[in-house]
XYZ file of C-alpha atoms in Angstrom:
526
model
C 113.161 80.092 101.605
C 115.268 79.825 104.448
C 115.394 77.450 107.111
C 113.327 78.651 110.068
C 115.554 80.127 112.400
C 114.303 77.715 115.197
C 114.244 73.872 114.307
C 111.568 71.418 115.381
C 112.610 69.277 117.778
C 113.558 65.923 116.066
C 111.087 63.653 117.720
C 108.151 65.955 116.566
C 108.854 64.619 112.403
C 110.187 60.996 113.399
C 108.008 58.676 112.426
C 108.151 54.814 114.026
C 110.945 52.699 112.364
C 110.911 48.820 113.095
C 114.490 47.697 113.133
C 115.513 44.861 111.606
C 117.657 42.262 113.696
C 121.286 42.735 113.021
C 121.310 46.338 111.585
C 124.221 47.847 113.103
C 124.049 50.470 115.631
C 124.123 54.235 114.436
C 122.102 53.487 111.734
C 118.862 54.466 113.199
C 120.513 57.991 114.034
C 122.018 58.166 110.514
C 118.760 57.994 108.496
C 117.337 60.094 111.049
C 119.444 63.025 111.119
C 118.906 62.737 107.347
C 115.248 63.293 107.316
C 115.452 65.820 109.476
C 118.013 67.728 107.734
C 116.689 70.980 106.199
C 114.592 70.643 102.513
C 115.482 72.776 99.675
C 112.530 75.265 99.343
C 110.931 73.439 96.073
C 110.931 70.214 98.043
C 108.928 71.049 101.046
C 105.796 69.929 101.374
C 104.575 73.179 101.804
C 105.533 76.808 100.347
C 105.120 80.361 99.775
C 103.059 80.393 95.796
C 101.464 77.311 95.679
C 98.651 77.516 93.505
C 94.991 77.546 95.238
C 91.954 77.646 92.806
C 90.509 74.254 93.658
C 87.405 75.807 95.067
C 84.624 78.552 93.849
C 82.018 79.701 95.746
C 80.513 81.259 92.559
C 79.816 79.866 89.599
C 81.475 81.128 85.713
C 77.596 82.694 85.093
C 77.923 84.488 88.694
C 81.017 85.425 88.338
C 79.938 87.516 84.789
C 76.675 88.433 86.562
C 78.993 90.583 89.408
C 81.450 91.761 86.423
C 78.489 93.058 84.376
C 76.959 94.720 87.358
C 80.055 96.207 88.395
C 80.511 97.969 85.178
C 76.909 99.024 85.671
C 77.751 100.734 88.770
C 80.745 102.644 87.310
C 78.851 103.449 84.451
C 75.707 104.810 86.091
C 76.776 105.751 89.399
C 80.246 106.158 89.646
C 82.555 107.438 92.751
C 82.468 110.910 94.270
C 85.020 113.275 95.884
C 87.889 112.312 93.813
C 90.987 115.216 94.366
C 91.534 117.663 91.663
C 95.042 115.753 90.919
C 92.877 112.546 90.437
C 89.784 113.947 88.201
C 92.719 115.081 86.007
C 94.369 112.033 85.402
C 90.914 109.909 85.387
C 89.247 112.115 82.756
C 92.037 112.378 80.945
C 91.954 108.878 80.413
C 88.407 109.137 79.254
C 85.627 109.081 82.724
C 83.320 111.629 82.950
C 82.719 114.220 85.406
C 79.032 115.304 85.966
C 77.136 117.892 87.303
C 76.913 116.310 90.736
C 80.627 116.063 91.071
C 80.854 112.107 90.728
C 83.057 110.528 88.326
C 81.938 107.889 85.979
C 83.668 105.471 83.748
C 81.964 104.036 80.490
C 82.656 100.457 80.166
C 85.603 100.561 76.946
C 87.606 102.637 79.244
C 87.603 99.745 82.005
C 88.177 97.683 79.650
C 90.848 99.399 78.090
C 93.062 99.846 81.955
C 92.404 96.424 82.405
C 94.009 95.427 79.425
C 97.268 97.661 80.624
C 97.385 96.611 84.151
C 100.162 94.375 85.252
C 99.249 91.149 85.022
C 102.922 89.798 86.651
C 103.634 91.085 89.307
C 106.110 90.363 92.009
C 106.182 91.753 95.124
C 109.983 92.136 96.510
C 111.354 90.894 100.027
C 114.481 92.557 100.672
C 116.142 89.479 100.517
C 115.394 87.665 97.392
C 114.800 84.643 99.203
C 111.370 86.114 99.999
C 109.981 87.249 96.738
C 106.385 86.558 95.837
C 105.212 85.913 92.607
C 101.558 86.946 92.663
C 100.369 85.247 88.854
C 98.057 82.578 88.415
C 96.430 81.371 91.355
C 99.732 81.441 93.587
C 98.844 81.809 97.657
C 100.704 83.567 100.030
C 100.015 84.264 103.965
C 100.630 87.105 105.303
C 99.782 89.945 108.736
C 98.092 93.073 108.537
C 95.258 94.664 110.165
C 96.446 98.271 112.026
C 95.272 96.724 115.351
C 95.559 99.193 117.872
C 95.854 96.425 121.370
C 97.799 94.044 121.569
C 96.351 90.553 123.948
C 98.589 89.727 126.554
C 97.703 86.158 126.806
C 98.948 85.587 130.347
C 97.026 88.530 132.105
C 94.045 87.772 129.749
C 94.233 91.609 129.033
C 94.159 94.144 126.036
C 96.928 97.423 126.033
C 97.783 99.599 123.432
C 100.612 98.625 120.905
C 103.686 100.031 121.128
C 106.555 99.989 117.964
C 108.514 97.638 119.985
C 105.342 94.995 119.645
C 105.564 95.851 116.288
C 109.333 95.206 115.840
C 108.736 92.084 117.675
C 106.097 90.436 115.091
C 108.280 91.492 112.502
C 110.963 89.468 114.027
C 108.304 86.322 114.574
C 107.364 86.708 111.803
C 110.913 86.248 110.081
C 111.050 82.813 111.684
C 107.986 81.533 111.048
C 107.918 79.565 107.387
C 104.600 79.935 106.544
C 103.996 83.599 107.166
C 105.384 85.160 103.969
C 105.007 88.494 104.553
C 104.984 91.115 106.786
C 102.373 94.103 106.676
C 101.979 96.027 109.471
C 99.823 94.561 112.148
C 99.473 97.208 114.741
C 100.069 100.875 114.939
C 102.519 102.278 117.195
C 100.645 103.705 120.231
C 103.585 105.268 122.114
C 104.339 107.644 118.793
C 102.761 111.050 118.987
C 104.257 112.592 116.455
C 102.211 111.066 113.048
C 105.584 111.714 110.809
C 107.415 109.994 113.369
C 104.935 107.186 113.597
C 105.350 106.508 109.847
C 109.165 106.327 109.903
C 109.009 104.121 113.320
C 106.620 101.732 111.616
C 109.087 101.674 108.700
C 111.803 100.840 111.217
C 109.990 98.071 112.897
C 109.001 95.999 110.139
C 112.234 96.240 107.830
C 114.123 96.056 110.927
C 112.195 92.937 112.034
C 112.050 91.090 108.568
C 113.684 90.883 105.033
C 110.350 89.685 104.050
C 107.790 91.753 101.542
C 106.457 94.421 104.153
C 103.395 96.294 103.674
C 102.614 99.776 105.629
C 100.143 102.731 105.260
C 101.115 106.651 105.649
C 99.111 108.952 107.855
C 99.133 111.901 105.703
C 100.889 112.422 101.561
C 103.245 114.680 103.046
C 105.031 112.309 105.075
C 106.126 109.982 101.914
C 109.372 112.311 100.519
C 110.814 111.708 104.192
C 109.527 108.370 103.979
C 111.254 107.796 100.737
C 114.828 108.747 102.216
C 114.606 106.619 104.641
C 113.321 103.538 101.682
C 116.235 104.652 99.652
C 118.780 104.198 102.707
C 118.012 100.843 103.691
C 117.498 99.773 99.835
C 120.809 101.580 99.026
C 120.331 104.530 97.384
C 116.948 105.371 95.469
C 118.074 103.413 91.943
C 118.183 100.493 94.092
C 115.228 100.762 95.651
C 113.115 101.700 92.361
C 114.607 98.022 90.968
C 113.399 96.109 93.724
C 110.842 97.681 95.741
C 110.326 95.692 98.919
C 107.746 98.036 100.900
C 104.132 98.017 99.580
C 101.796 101.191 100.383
C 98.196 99.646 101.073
C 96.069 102.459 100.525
C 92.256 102.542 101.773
C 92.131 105.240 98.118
C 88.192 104.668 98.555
C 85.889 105.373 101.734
C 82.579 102.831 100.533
C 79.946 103.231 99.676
C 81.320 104.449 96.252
C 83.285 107.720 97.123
C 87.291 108.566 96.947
C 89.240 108.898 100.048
C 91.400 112.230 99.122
C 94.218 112.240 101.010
C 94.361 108.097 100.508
C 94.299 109.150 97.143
C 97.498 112.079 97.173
C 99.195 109.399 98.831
C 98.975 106.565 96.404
C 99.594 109.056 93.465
C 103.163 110.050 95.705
C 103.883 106.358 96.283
C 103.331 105.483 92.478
C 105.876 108.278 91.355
C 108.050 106.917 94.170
C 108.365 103.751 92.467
C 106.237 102.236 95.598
C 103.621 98.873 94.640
C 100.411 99.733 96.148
C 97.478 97.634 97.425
C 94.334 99.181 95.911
C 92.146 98.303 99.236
C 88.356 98.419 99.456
C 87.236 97.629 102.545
C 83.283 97.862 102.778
C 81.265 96.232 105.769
C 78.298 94.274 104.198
C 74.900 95.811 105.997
C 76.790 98.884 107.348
C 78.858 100.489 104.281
C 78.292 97.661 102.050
C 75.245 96.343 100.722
C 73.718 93.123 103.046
C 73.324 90.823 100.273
C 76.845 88.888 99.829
C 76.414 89.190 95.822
C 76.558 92.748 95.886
C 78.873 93.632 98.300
C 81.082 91.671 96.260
C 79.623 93.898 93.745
C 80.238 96.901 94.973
C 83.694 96.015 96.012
C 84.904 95.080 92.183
C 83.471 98.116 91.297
C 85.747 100.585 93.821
C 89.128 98.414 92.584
C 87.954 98.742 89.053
C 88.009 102.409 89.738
C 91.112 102.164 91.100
C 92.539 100.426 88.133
C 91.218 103.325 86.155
C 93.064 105.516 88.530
C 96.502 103.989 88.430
C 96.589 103.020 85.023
C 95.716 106.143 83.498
C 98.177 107.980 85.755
C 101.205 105.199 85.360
C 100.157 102.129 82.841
C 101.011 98.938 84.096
C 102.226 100.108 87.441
C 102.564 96.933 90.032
C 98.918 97.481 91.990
C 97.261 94.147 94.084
C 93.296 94.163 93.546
C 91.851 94.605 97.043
C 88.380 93.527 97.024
C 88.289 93.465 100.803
C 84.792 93.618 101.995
C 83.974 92.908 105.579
C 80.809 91.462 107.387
C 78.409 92.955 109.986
C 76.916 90.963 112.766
C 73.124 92.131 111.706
C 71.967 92.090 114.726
C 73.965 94.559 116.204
C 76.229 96.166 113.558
C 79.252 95.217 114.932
C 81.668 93.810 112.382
C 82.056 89.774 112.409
C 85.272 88.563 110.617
C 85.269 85.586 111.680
C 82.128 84.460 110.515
C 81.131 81.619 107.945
C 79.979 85.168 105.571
C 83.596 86.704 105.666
C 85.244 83.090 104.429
C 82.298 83.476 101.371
C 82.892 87.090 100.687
C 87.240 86.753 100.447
C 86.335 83.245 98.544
C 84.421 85.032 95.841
C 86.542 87.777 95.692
C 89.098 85.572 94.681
C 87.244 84.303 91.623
C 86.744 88.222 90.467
C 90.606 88.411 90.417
C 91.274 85.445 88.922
C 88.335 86.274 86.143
C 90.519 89.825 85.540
C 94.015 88.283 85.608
C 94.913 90.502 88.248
C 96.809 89.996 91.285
C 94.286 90.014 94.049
C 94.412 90.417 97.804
C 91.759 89.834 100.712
C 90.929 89.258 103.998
C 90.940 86.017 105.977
C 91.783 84.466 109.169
C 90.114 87.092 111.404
C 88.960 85.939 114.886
C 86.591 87.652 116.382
C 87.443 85.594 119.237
C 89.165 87.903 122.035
C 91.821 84.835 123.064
C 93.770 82.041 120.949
C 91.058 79.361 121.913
C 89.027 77.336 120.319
C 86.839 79.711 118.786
C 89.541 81.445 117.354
C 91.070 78.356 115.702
C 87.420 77.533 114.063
C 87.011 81.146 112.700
C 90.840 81.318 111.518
C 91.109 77.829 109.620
C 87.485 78.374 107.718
C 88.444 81.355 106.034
C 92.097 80.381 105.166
C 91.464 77.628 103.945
C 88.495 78.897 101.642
C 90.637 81.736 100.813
C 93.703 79.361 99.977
C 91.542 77.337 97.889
C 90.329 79.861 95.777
C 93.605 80.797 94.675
C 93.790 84.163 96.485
C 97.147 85.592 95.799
C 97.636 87.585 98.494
C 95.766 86.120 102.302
C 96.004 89.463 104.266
C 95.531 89.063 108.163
C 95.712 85.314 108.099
C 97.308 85.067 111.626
C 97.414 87.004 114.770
C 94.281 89.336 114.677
C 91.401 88.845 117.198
C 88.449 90.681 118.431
C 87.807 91.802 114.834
C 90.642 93.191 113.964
C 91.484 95.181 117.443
C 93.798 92.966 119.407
C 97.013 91.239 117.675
C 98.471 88.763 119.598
C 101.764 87.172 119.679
C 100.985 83.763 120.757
C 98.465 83.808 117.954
C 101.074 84.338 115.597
C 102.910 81.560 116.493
C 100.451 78.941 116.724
C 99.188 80.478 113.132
C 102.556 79.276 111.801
C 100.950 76.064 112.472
C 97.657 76.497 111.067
C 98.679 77.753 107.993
C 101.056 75.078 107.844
C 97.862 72.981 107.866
C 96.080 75.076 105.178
C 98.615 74.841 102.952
C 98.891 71.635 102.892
C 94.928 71.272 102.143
C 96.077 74.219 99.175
C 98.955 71.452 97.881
C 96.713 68.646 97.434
C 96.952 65.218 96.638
C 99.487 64.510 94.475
C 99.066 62.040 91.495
C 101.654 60.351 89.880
C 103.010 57.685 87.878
C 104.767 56.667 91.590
C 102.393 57.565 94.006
C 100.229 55.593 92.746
C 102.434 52.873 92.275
C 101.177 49.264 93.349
C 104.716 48.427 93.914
C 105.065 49.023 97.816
C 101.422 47.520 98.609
C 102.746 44.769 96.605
C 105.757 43.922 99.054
C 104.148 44.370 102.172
C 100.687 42.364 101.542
C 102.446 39.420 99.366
C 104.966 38.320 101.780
C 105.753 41.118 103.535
C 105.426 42.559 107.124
C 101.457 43.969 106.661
C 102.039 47.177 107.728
C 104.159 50.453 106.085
C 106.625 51.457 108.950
C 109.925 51.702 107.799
C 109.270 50.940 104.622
C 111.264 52.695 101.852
C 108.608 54.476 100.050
C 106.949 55.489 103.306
C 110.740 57.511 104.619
C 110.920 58.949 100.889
C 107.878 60.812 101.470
C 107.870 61.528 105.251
C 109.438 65.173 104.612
C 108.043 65.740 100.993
C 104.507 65.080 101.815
C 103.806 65.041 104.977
C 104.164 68.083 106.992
C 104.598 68.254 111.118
C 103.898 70.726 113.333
C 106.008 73.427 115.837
C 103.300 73.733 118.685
C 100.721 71.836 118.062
C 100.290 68.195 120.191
C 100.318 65.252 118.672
C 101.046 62.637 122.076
C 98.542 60.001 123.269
C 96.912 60.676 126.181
C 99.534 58.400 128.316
C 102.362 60.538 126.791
C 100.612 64.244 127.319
C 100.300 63.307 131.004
C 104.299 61.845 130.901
C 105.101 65.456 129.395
C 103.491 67.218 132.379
C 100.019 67.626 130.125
C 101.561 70.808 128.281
C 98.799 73.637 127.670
C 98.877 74.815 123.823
C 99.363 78.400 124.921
C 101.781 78.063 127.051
C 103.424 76.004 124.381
C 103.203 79.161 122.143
C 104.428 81.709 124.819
C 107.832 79.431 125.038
C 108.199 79.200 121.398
C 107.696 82.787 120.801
C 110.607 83.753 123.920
C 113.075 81.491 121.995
C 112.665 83.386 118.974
C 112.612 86.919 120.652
C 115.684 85.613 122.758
C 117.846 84.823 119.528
C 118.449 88.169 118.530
C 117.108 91.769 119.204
C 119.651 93.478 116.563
C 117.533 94.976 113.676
C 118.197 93.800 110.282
C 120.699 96.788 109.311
C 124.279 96.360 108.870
C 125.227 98.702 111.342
C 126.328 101.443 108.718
C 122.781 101.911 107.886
C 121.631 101.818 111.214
C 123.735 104.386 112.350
C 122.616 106.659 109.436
C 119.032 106.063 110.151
C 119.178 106.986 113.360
C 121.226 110.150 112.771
C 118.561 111.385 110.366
C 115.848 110.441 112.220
C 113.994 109.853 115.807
C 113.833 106.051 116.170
C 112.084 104.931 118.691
C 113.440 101.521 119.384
């Protein structure tokens, strides 16, 4: 990982040092501008694939009881409205096709795709730097969500999103540690044209990033055009097809139990274009999804095990994240509620069904269905990333930025999201237990003789970085100091942070060879 491109200030990781008499002067600053010197990424105290799993909101028994049921559900009732291109390759493979048009899959042949599906995969950043390595119970934090407002904190208002929001959360996004990927989190508005709207979103998130980006593709037409323009940032299309750095998350099902067709044209063009894809369920418990939090969890293994079907039979052991994605309805009036207690259950346990596969699994979490970064919004956003995080979810898919349910991103959110996760992760690390941590040696020198309290000591600066982690917005002052400060609002905090960023640099991430060529062979809106 990179340093982020703006540093903390140095008083926000100092801790208190008591000086000794005598030390010379400059020695203070010395050890200082030490610890705050940038980590190498596999000493931070935090970082992109540290493994979750800690917590399971089901049990092993529950966890077979869902598997078992979800085979029972291909088995018996299967998926309808598959495209002729997709009942070819899935009974092929060995489902059946019935009399009332719905495709099911006997249990061996689940089996059997699961034992082909890619197990390790690794989803590419442009830059290396940014690579994700989705085995085990590794945790990454990422955007997403297709908002279609963005919440313009200041005005306390909602507009539509425009590609130059986009291309600016990208670029917040690239600065912000503990967001490690980019997928886009709002469609572009002021694009008509739906071709044009694909390439545009393209344009703002690779422009914005070099981190792993994830899009969607209005219609399986637009991909070959789509492709070029892949294959001319990448490089040419060998290079692209080595290191694929664009992920096509692809809604292939429309619950309860039935194919989307065109989703489904499109993931079968991304998969011959070399493209990962996010095999995304997205039912809303009570509403398209059965009430009961079992079953919709249920129901959703059941739609990605079809999907595995589906891609492995037409490409075996093609790079595909297991999106068990189900969503929550407020019961009493429909409306969906990601943000509730139910949501950080449902992405918790669909965690467990990935890890009980060996597949590399993707969810939900960190929805607010708070319309403003306040305090509801933090509460709803640090439950379910944390839960998520410590179920070992590989892939934590609208962790930071999304509000009223997934129909407002907003920017200030983002940034003080780099701080929360920073948070989460750390609760994701753990405690660790060593031969040295757990050392008696340091308690030993300060209680028998020493000065009774830790600051300054040697073990306590050896850690401060490692361990400990500080952060960007968030206020730490006493009450005396806040009100020295000029009492500094959180938001407003946020707002500043994200104009530095945005002021660095508004040049795309194209050398300008590629840029020109881009925009010579096609309509950018930016």
């Amino acid at each position: 990982m990179e340093p982020t491109l703006e540093p903390l200030a140095e008083a926000s990781i100092e801790a208190p040092v008591v000086e000794k008499p005598g030390r010379r002067s400059g020695g203070r600053a010395g050890r200082v501008a030490v610890r705050t010197a940038p980590l190498a990424a596999n000493l931070r105290p935090v970082r992109p694939g540290m493994s979750g799993g800690q917590y399971s909101a089901l049990s092993e028994a529950n966890v077979l009881r869902i598997h078992e049921a979800a085979l029972d559900a291909l088995e018996t009732i299967g998926l309808s409205q598959a495209p002729t291109s997709g009942i070819e390759i899935m009974t092929g493979a060995g489902a059946v096709l019935g009399d009332d048009g719905r495709i099911r899959f006997p249990r061996a042949l689940v089996e059997d795709m699961l034992a082909l599906a890619k197990k390790d995969v690794v989803l590419y950043g442009r830059d290396p730097a940014y690579d994700l390595d989705l085995s085990g119970t590794r945790v990454h934090y990422g955007t997403a969500g297709a908002a279609v407002h963005v919440v313009d904190v200041e005005t306390r208002t909602y507009r539509e999103s425009t590609v130059k929001d986009l291309f600016d959360a990208a670029r917040i996004t690239h600065a912000l540690d503990n967001v490690h990927f980019f997928q886009r989190a709002m469609v572009c508005r002021d694009v008509v044209d739906n071709f044009e709207m694909d390439i545009n979103t393209l344009y703002a998130c690779c422009g914005g990033t070099t981190k792993h980006i994830g899009t969607s593709f209005s219609d399986p037409s637009h991909i070959a055009g789509c492709m070029d323009f892949l294959h001319t940032v990448a490089g040419g299309e060998e290079a692209w097809r080595a290191r694929p750095f664009v992920l096509n998350s692809n809604c292939f099902v429309v619950p309860p139990m039935k194919f989307a067709e065109e989703s489904c044209i499109t993931m079968e063009n991304c998969i011959r274009a070399g493209m990962p894809v996010l095999l995304l369920s997205a039912g809303q418990a009570g509403a398209t999804a059965p009430a009961p939090l079992a079953t919709a969890i249920v129901q959703a293994v059941a739609e990605c095990l079809a999907g595995v079907v589906y891609v492995n039979a037409m490409a075996p052991g093609h790079p595909a994240v297991f999106g068990t994605w189900p969503f929550v309805s407020d019961l009493r009036t429909g409306a969906m509620s990601g943000g509730s207690g139910e949501q950080a259950l449902l992405s918790s346990g669909c965690a467990q069904m990935h890890r009980f596969y060996g597949l590399p699994g993707g969810a939900a979490a960190g929805i607010a269905d708070s319309k403003l970064p306040d305090m509801q919004a933090g509460w709803e956003q640090a439950t379910s990333n944390v839960m998520a995080g410590l179920s070992g979810l590989n892939m934590v898919y609208e962790s930071v930025g999304m509000h009223a349910s997934l129909l407002g991103f907003c920017m200030e959110s983002l940034v003080l999201g780099d701080d929360m996760l920073g948070q989460v992760l750390r609760c994701v690390r753990g405690i660790d237990v060593t031969e040295d941590s757990v050392s008696l040696d340091a308690m030993r020198e300060v209680c028998l003789g020493g000065p009774g309290h830790y600051l300054g000591h040697s073990q306590t600066l050896s850690v401060m970085q490692t361990e400990y982690i500080y952060p960007a917005v968030a206020d730490r002052t006493s009450p005396k100091e806040w009100v020295e400060i000029g009492k500094p609002d959180l938001v407003q905090k946020a707002i500043a942070r994200k104009n530095r960023i945005l002021d660095q640099s508004t040049a795309p991430l194209f050398d300008p060879a590629t840029d020109a060529a881009l925009r010579a062979a096609f309509n950018i809106y930016i």
